[in-house]
PDB file of C-alpha atoms in Angstrom:
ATOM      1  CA  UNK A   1     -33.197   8.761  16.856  1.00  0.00           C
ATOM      2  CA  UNK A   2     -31.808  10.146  13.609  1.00  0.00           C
ATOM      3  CA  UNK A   3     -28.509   8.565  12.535  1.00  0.00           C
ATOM      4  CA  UNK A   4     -25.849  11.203  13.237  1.00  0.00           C
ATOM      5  CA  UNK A   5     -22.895  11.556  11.378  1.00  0.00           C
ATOM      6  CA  UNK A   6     -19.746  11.273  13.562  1.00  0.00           C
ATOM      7  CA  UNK A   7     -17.377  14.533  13.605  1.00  0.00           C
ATOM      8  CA  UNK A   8     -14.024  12.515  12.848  1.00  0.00           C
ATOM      9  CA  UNK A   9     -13.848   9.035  10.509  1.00  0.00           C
ATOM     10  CA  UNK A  10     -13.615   6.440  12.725  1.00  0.00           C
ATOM     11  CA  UNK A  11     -10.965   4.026  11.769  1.00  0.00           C
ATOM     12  CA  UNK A  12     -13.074   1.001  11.483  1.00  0.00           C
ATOM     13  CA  UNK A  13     -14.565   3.094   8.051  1.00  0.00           C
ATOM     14  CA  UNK A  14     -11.289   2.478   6.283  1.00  0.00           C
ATOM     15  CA  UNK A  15     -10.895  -1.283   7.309  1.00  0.00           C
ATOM     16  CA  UNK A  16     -14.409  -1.860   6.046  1.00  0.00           C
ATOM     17  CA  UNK A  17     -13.794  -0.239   3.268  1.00  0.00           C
ATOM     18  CA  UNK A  18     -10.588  -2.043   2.609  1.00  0.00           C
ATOM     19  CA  UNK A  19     -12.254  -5.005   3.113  1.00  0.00           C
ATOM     20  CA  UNK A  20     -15.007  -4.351   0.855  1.00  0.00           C
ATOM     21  CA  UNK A  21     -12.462  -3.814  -1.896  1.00  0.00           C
ATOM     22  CA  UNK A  22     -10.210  -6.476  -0.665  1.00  0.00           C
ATOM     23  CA  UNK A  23     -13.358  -8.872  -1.365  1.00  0.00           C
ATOM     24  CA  UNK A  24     -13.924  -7.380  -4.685  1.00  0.00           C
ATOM     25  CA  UNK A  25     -10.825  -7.921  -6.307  1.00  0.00           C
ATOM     26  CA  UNK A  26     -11.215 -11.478  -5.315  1.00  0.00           C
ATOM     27  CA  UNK A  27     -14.495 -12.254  -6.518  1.00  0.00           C
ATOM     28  CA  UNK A  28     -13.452 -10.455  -9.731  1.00  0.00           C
ATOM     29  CA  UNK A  29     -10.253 -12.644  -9.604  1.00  0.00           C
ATOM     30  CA  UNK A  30     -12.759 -15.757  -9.536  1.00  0.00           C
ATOM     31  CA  UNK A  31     -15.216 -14.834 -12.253  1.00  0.00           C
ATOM     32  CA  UNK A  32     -13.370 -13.046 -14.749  1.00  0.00           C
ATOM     33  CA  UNK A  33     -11.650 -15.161 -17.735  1.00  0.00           C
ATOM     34  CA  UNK A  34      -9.855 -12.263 -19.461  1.00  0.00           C
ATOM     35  CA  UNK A  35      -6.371 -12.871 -17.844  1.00  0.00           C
ATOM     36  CA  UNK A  36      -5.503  -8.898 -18.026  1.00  0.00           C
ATOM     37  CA  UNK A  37      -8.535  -7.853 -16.565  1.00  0.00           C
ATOM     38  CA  UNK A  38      -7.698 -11.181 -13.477  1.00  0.00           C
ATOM     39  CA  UNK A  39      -4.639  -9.406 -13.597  1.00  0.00           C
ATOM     40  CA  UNK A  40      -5.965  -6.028 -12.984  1.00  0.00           C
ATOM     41  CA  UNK A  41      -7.748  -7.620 -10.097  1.00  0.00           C
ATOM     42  CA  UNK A  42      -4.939  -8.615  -8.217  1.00  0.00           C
ATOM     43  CA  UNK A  43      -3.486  -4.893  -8.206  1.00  0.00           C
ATOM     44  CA  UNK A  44      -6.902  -4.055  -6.855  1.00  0.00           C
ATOM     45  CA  UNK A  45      -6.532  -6.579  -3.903  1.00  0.00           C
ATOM     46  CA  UNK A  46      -2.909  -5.043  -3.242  1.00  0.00           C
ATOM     47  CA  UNK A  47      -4.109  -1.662  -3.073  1.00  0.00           C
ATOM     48  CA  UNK A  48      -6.969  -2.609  -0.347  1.00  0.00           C
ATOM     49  CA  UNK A  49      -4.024  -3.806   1.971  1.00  0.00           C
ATOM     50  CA  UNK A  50      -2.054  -0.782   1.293  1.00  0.00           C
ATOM     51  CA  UNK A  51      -5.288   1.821   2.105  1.00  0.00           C
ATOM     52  CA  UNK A  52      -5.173  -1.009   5.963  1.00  0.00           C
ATOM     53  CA  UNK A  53      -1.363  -0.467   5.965  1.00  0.00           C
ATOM     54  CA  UNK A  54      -2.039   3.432   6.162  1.00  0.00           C
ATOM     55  CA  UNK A  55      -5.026   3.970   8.404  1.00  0.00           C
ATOM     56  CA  UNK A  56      -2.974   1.364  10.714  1.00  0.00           C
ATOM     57  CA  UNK A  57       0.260   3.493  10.549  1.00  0.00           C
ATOM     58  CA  UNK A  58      -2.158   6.425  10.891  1.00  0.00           C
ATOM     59  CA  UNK A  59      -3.930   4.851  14.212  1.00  0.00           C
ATOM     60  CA  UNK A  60      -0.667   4.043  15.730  1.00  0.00           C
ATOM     61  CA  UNK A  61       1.197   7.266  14.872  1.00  0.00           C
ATOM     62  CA  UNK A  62       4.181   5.438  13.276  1.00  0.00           C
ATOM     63  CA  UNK A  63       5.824   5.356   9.628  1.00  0.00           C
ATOM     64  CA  UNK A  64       6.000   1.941   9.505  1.00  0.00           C
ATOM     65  CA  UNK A  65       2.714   1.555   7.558  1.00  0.00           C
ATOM     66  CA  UNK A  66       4.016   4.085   5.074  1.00  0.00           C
ATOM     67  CA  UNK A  67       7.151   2.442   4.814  1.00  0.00           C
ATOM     68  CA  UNK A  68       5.315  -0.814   4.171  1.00  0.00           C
ATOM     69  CA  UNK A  69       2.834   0.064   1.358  1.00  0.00           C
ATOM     70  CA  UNK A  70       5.622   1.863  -0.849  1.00  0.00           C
ATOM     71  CA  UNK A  71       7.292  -2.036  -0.905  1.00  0.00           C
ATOM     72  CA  UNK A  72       4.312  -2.915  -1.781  1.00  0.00           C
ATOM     73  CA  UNK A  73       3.818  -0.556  -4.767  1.00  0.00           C
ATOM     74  CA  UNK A  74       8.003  -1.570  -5.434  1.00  0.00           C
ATOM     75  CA  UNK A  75       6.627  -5.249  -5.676  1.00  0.00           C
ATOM     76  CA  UNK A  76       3.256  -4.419  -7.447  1.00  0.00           C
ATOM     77  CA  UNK A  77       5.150  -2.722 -10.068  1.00  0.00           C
ATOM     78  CA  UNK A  78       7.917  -5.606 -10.801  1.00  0.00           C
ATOM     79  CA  UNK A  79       4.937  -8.004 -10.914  1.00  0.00           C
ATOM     80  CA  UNK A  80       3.237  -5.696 -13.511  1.00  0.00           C
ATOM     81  CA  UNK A  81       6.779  -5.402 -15.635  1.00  0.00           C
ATOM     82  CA  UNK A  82       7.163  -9.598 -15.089  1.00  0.00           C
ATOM     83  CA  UNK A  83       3.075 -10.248 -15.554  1.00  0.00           C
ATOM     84  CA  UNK A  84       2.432  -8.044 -18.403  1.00  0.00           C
ATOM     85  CA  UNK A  85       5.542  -9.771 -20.322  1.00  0.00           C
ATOM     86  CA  UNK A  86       4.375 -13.451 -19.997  1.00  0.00           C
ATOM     87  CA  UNK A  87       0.885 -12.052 -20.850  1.00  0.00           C
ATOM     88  CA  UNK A  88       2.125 -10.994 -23.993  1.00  0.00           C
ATOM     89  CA  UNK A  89       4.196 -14.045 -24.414  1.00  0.00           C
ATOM     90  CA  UNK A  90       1.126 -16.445 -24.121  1.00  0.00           C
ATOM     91  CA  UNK A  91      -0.904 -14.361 -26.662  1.00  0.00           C
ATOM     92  CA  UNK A  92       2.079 -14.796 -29.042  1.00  0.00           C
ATOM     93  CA  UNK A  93       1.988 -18.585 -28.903  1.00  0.00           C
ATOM     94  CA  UNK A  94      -1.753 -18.902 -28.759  1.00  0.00           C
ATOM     95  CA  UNK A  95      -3.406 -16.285 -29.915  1.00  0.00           C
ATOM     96  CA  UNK A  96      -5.526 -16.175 -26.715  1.00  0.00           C
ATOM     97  CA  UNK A  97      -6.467 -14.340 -23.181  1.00  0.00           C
ATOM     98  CA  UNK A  98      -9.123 -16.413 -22.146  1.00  0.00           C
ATOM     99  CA  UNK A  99      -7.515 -17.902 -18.967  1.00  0.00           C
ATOM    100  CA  UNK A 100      -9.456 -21.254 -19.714  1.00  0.00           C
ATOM    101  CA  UNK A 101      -7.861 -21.986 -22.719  1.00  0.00           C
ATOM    102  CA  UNK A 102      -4.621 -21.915 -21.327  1.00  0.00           C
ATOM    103  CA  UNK A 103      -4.715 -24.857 -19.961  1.00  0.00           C
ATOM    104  CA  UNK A 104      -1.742 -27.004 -20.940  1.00  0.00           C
ATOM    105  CA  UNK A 105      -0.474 -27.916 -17.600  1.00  0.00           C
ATOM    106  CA  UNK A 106      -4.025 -29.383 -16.053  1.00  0.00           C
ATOM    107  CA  UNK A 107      -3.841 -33.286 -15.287  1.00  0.00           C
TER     108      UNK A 107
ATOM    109  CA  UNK B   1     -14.761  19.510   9.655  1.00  0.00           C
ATOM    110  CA  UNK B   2     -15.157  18.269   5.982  1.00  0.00           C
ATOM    111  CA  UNK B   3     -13.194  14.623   6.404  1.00  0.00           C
ATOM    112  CA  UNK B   4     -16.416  12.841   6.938  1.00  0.00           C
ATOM    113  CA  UNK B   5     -18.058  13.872   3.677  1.00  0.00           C
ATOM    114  CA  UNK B   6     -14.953  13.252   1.788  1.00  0.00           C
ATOM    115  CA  UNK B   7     -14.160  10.055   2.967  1.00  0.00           C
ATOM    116  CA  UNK B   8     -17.641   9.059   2.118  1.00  0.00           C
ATOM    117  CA  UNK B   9     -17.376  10.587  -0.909  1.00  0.00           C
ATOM    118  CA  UNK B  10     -14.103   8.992  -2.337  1.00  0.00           C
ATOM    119  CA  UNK B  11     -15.080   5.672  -0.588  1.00  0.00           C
ATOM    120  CA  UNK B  12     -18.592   5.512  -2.568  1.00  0.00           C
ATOM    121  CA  UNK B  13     -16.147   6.179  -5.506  1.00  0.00           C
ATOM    122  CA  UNK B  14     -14.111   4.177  -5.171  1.00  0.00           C
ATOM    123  CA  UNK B  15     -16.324   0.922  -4.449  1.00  0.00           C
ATOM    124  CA  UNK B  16     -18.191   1.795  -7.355  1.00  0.00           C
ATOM    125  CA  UNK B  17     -15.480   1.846  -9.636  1.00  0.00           C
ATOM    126  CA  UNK B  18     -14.306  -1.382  -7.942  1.00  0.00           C
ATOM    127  CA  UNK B  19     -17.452  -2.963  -8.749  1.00  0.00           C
ATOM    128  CA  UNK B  20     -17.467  -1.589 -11.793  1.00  0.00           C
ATOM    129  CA  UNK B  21     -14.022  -2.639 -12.875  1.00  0.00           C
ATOM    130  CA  UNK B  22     -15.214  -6.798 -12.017  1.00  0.00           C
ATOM    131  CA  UNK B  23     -18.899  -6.009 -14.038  1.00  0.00           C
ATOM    132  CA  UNK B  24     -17.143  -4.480 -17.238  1.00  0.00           C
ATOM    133  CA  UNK B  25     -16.300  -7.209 -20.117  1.00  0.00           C
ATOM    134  CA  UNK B  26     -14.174  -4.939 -21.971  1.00  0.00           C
ATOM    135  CA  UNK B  27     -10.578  -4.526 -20.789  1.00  0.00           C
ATOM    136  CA  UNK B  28     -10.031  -0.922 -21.429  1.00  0.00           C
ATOM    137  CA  UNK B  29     -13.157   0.084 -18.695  1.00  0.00           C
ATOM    138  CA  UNK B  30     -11.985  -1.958 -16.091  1.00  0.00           C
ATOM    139  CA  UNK B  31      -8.929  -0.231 -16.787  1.00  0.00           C
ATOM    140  CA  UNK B  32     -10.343   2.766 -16.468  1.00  0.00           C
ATOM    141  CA  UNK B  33     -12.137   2.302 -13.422  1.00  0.00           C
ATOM    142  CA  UNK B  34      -9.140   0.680 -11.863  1.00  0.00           C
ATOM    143  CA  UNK B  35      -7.732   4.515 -12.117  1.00  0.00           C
ATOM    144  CA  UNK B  36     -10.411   5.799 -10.545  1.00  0.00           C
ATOM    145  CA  UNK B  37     -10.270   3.371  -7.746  1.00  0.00           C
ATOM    146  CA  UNK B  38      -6.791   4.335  -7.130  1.00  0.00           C
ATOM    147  CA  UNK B  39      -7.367   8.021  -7.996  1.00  0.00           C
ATOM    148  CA  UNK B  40     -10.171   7.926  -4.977  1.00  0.00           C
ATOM    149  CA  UNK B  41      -7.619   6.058  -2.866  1.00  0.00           C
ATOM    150  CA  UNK B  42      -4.673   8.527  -3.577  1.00  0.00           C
ATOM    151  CA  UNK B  43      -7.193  11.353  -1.552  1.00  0.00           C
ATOM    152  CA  UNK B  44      -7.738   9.078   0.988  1.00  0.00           C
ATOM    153  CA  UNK B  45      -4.404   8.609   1.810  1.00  0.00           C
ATOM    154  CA  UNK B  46      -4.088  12.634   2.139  1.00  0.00           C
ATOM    155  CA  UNK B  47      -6.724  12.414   4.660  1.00  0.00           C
ATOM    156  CA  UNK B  48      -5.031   9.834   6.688  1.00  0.00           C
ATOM    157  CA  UNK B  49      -2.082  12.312   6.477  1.00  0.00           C
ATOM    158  CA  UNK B  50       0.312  10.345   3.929  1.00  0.00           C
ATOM    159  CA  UNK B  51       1.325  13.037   1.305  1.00  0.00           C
ATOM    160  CA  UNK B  52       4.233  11.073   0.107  1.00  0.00           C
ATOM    161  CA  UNK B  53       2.239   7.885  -0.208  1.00  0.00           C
ATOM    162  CA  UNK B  54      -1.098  10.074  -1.969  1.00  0.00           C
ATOM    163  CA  UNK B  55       1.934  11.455  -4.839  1.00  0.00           C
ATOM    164  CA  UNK B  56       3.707   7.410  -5.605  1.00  0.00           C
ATOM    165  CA  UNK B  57       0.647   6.468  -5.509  1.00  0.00           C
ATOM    166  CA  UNK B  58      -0.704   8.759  -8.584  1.00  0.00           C
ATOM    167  CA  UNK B  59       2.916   8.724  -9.929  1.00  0.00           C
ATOM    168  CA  UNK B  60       3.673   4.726  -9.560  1.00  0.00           C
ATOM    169  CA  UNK B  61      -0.009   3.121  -9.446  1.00  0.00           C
ATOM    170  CA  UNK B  62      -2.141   5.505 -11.672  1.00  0.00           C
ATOM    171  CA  UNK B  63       0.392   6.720 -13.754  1.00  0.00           C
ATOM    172  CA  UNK B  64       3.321   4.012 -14.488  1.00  0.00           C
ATOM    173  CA  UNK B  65       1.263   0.871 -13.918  1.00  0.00           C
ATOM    174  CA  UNK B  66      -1.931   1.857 -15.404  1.00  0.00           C
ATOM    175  CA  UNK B  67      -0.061   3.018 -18.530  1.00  0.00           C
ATOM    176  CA  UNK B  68       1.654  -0.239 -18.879  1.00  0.00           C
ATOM    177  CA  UNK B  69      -1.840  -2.120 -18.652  1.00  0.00           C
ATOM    178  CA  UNK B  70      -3.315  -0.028 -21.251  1.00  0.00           C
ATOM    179  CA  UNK B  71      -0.543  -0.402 -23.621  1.00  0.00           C
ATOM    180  CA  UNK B  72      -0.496  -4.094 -23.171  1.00  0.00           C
ATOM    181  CA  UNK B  73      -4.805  -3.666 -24.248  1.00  0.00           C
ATOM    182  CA  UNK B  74      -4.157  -1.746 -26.950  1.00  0.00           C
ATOM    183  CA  UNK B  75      -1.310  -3.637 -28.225  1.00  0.00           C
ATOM    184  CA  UNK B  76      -3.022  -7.008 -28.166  1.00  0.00           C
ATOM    185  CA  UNK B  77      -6.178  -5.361 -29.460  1.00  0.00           C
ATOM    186  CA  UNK B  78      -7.985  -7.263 -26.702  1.00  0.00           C
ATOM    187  CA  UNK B  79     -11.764  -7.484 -26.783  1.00  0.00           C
ATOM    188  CA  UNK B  80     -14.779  -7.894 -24.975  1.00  0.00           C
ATOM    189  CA  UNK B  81     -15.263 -10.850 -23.425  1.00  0.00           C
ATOM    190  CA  UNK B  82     -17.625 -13.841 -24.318  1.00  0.00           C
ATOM    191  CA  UNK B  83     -20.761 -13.951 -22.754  1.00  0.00           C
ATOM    192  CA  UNK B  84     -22.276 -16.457 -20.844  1.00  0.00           C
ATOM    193  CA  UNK B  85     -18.886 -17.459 -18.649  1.00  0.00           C
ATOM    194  CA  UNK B  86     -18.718 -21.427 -18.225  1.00  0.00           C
ATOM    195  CA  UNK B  87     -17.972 -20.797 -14.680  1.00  0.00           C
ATOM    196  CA  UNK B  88     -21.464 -20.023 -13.538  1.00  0.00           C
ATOM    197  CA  UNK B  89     -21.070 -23.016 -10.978  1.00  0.00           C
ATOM    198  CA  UNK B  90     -17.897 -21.630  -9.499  1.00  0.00           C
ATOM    199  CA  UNK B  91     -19.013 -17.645  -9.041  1.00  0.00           C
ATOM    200  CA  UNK B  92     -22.510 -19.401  -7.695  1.00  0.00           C
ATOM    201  CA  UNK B  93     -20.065 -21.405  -5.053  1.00  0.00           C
ATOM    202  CA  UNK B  94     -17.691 -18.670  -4.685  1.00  0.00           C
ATOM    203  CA  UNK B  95     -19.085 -15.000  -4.422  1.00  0.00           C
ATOM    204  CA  UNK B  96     -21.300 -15.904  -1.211  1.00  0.00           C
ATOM    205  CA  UNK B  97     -18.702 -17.444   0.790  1.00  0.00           C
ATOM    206  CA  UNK B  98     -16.372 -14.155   0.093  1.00  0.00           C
ATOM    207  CA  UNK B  99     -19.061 -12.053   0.363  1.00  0.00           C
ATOM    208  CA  UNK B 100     -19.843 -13.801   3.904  1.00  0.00           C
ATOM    209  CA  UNK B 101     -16.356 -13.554   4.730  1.00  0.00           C
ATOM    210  CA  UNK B 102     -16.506  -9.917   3.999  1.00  0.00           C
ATOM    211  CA  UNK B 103     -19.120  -9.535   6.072  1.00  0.00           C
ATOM    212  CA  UNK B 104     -17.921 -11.331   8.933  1.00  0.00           C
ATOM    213  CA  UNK B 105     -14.300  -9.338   8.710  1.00  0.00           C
ATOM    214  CA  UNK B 106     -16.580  -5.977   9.353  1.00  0.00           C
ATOM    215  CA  UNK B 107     -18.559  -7.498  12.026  1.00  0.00           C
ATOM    216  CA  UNK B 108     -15.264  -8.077  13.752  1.00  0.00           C
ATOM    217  CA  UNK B 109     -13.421  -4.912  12.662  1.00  0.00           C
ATOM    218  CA  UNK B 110     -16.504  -2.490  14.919  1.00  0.00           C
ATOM    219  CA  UNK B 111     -16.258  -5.295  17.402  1.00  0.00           C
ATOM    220  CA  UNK B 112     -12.284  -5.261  17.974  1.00  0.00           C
ATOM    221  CA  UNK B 113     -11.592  -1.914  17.248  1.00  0.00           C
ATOM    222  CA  UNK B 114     -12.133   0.717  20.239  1.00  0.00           C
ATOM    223  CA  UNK B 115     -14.943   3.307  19.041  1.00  0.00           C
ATOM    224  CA  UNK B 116     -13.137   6.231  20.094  1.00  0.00           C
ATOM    225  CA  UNK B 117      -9.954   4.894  17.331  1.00  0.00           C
ATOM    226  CA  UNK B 118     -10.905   7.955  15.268  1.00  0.00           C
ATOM    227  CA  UNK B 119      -8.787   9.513  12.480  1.00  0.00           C
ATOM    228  CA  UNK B 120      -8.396  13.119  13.247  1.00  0.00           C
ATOM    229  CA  UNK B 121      -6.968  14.740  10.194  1.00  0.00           C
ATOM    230  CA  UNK B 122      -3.679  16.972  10.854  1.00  0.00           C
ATOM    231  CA  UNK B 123      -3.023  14.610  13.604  1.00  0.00           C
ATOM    232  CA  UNK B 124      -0.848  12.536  12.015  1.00  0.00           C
ATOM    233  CA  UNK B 125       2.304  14.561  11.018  1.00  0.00           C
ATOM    234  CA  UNK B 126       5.074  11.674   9.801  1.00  0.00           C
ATOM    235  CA  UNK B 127       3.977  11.212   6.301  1.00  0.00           C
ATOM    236  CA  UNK B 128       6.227  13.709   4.255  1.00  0.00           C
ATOM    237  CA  UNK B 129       9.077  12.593   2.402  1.00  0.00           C
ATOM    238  CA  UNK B 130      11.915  13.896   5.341  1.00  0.00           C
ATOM    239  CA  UNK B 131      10.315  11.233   7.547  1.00  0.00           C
ATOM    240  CA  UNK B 132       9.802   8.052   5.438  1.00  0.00           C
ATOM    241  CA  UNK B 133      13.197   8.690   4.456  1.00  0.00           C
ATOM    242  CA  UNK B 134      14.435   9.148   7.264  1.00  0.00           C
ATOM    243  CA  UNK B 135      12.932   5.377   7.894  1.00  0.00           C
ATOM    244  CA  UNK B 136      13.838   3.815   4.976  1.00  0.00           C
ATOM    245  CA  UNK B 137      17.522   4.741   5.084  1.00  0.00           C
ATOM    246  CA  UNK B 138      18.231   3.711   8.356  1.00  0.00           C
ATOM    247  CA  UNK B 139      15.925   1.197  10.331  1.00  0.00           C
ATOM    248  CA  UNK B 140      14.643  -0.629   6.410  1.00  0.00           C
ATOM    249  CA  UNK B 141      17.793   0.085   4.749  1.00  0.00           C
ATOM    250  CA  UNK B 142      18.216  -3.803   3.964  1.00  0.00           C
ATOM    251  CA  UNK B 143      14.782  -4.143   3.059  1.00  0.00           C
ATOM    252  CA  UNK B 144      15.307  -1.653   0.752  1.00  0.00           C
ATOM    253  CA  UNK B 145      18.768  -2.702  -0.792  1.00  0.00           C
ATOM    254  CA  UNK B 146      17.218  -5.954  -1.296  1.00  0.00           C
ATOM    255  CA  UNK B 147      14.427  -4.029  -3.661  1.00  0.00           C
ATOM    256  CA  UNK B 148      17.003  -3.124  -5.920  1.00  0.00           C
ATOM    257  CA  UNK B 149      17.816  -6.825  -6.506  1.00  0.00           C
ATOM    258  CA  UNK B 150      13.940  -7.639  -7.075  1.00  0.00           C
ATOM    259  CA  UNK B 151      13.740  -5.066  -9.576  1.00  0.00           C
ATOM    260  CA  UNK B 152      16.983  -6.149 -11.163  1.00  0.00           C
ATOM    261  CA  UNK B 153      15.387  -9.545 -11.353  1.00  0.00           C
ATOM    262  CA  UNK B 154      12.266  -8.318 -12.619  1.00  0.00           C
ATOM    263  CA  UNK B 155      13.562  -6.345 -15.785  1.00  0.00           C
ATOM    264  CA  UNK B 156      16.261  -8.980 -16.804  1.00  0.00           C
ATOM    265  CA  UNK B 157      12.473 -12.101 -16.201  1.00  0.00           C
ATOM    266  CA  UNK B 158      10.910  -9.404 -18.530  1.00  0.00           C
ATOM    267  CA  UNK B 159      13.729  -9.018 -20.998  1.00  0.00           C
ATOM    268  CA  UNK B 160      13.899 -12.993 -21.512  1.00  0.00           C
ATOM    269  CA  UNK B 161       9.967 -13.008 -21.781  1.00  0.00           C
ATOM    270  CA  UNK B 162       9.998 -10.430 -24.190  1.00  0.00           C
ATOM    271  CA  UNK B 163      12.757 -12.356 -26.539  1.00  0.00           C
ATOM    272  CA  UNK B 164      11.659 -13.741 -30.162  1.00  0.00           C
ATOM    273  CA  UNK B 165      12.584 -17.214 -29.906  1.00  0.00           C
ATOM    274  CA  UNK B 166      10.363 -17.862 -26.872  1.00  0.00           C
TER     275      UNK B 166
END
């Protein structure tokens, strides 16, 4: 039997592919040293739970989902204003991004 | 009719760029295809019926954010980074347990969820702006009072960051 496309999505699509980015982000998070790019991996991970915070709201029929992702933009952009300023502040005391080198508070 | 091939579509997209985004060692093209994971999400959310969401989400995300991060790269002239990464040992340890755990979230997302949960589009009618606000000035109003105070917070943290003496 031929695999046959379904005529709607089916919601399990999104959460999979939510996860799938979800899991991305954190690997990247993990392997990457560059602290922008570790930074740009976090706003990855927050936009995977927004795209579950939608289809949920969607499955449901409420707003509540809606409501809930646009505090989490709110919140992803403060972080970025906050984030991108200390960034900026470590490279101008060390002349660095490499998140291993920044190491001044390990035991 | 055409939701299926566009959600494929804009989800193949926007893994790729995902991927793509961890692979690149230059800051400026995982930049870039951090856009075009959130461009790709941005039509999703119109086929899950949240116009308001699909328009912050270009304006806020792609536009305001994104701009920020590449004027942060291009004012610190930041670089490619160096290759080999001394953390071999941890991605070796780490990637295959997420991975596994990614794998194990799907398995139980198509077991838990019903298979007729389908997302018909049209069918969801409540994500304009006259609804959400609706919402968020009545039922989250303190929720959303309290945002103003996190965002005060935030631009006076990034005002003392950005000071000389620091």
């Amino acid at each position: 039997m031929p695999f046959q496309l379904p005529a709607e999505v089916p919601l399990s699509w999104y959460l999979i592919l939510s996860a799938i980015l979800f899991v991305t982000g954190a690997a990247g998070f993990l392997i990457r040293r560059n602290i922008i790019t570790v930074f740009m991996c976090i706003e990855l991970m927050l936009n995977a739970v927004n795209l579950t915070f939608i289809s949920f709201s969607n499955a449901l029929g409420k707003v509540d989902g809606h409501i809930f992702s646009f505090f989490v933009m709110v919140v992803a952009a403060a972080e970025a204003a906050v984030g991108l300023a200390i960034i900026l502040t470590v490279f101008k005391n060390r002349a660095t991004l490499e998140i291993d080198e920044v190491s001044s508070l390990k035991l | 009719m055409f939701d299926v091939p566009l959600f494929l579509t804009f989800a193949a997209i926007a893994v790729a760029c995902a991927i793509n985004l961890v692979l690149q060692t230059h800051p400026i093209s995982s930049a870039l295809s951090l856009v075009g994971v959130m461009g790709s999400l941005a039509v999703l959310y119109l086929l899950l019926g949240g116009q308001f969401i699909a328009a912050v989400q270009l304006i806020v995300y792609a536009g305001a954010i994104m701009v920020l991060f590449v004027f942060v790269i291009m004012l610190l002239n930041a670089g490619a980074e160096k290759r080999p990464s001394r953390r071999v040992l941890g991605a070796a340890v780490a990637l295959p347990l997420l991975f596994t755990a990614a794998a194990l979230g799907a398995v139980m997302i198509t077991t838990q969820i019903p298979k007729t949960a389908a997302v018909k589009f049209g069918a969801f009618q409540l994500g304009g702006a006259a609804s959400i606000g609706r919402e968020l000035f009545t039922r989250y109003l303190l929720p959303f009072e309290v945002t103003s105070i996190l965002i005060l917070i935030a631009i006076l943290g990034a005002i003392v960051l950005a000071r000389k003496e620091i």
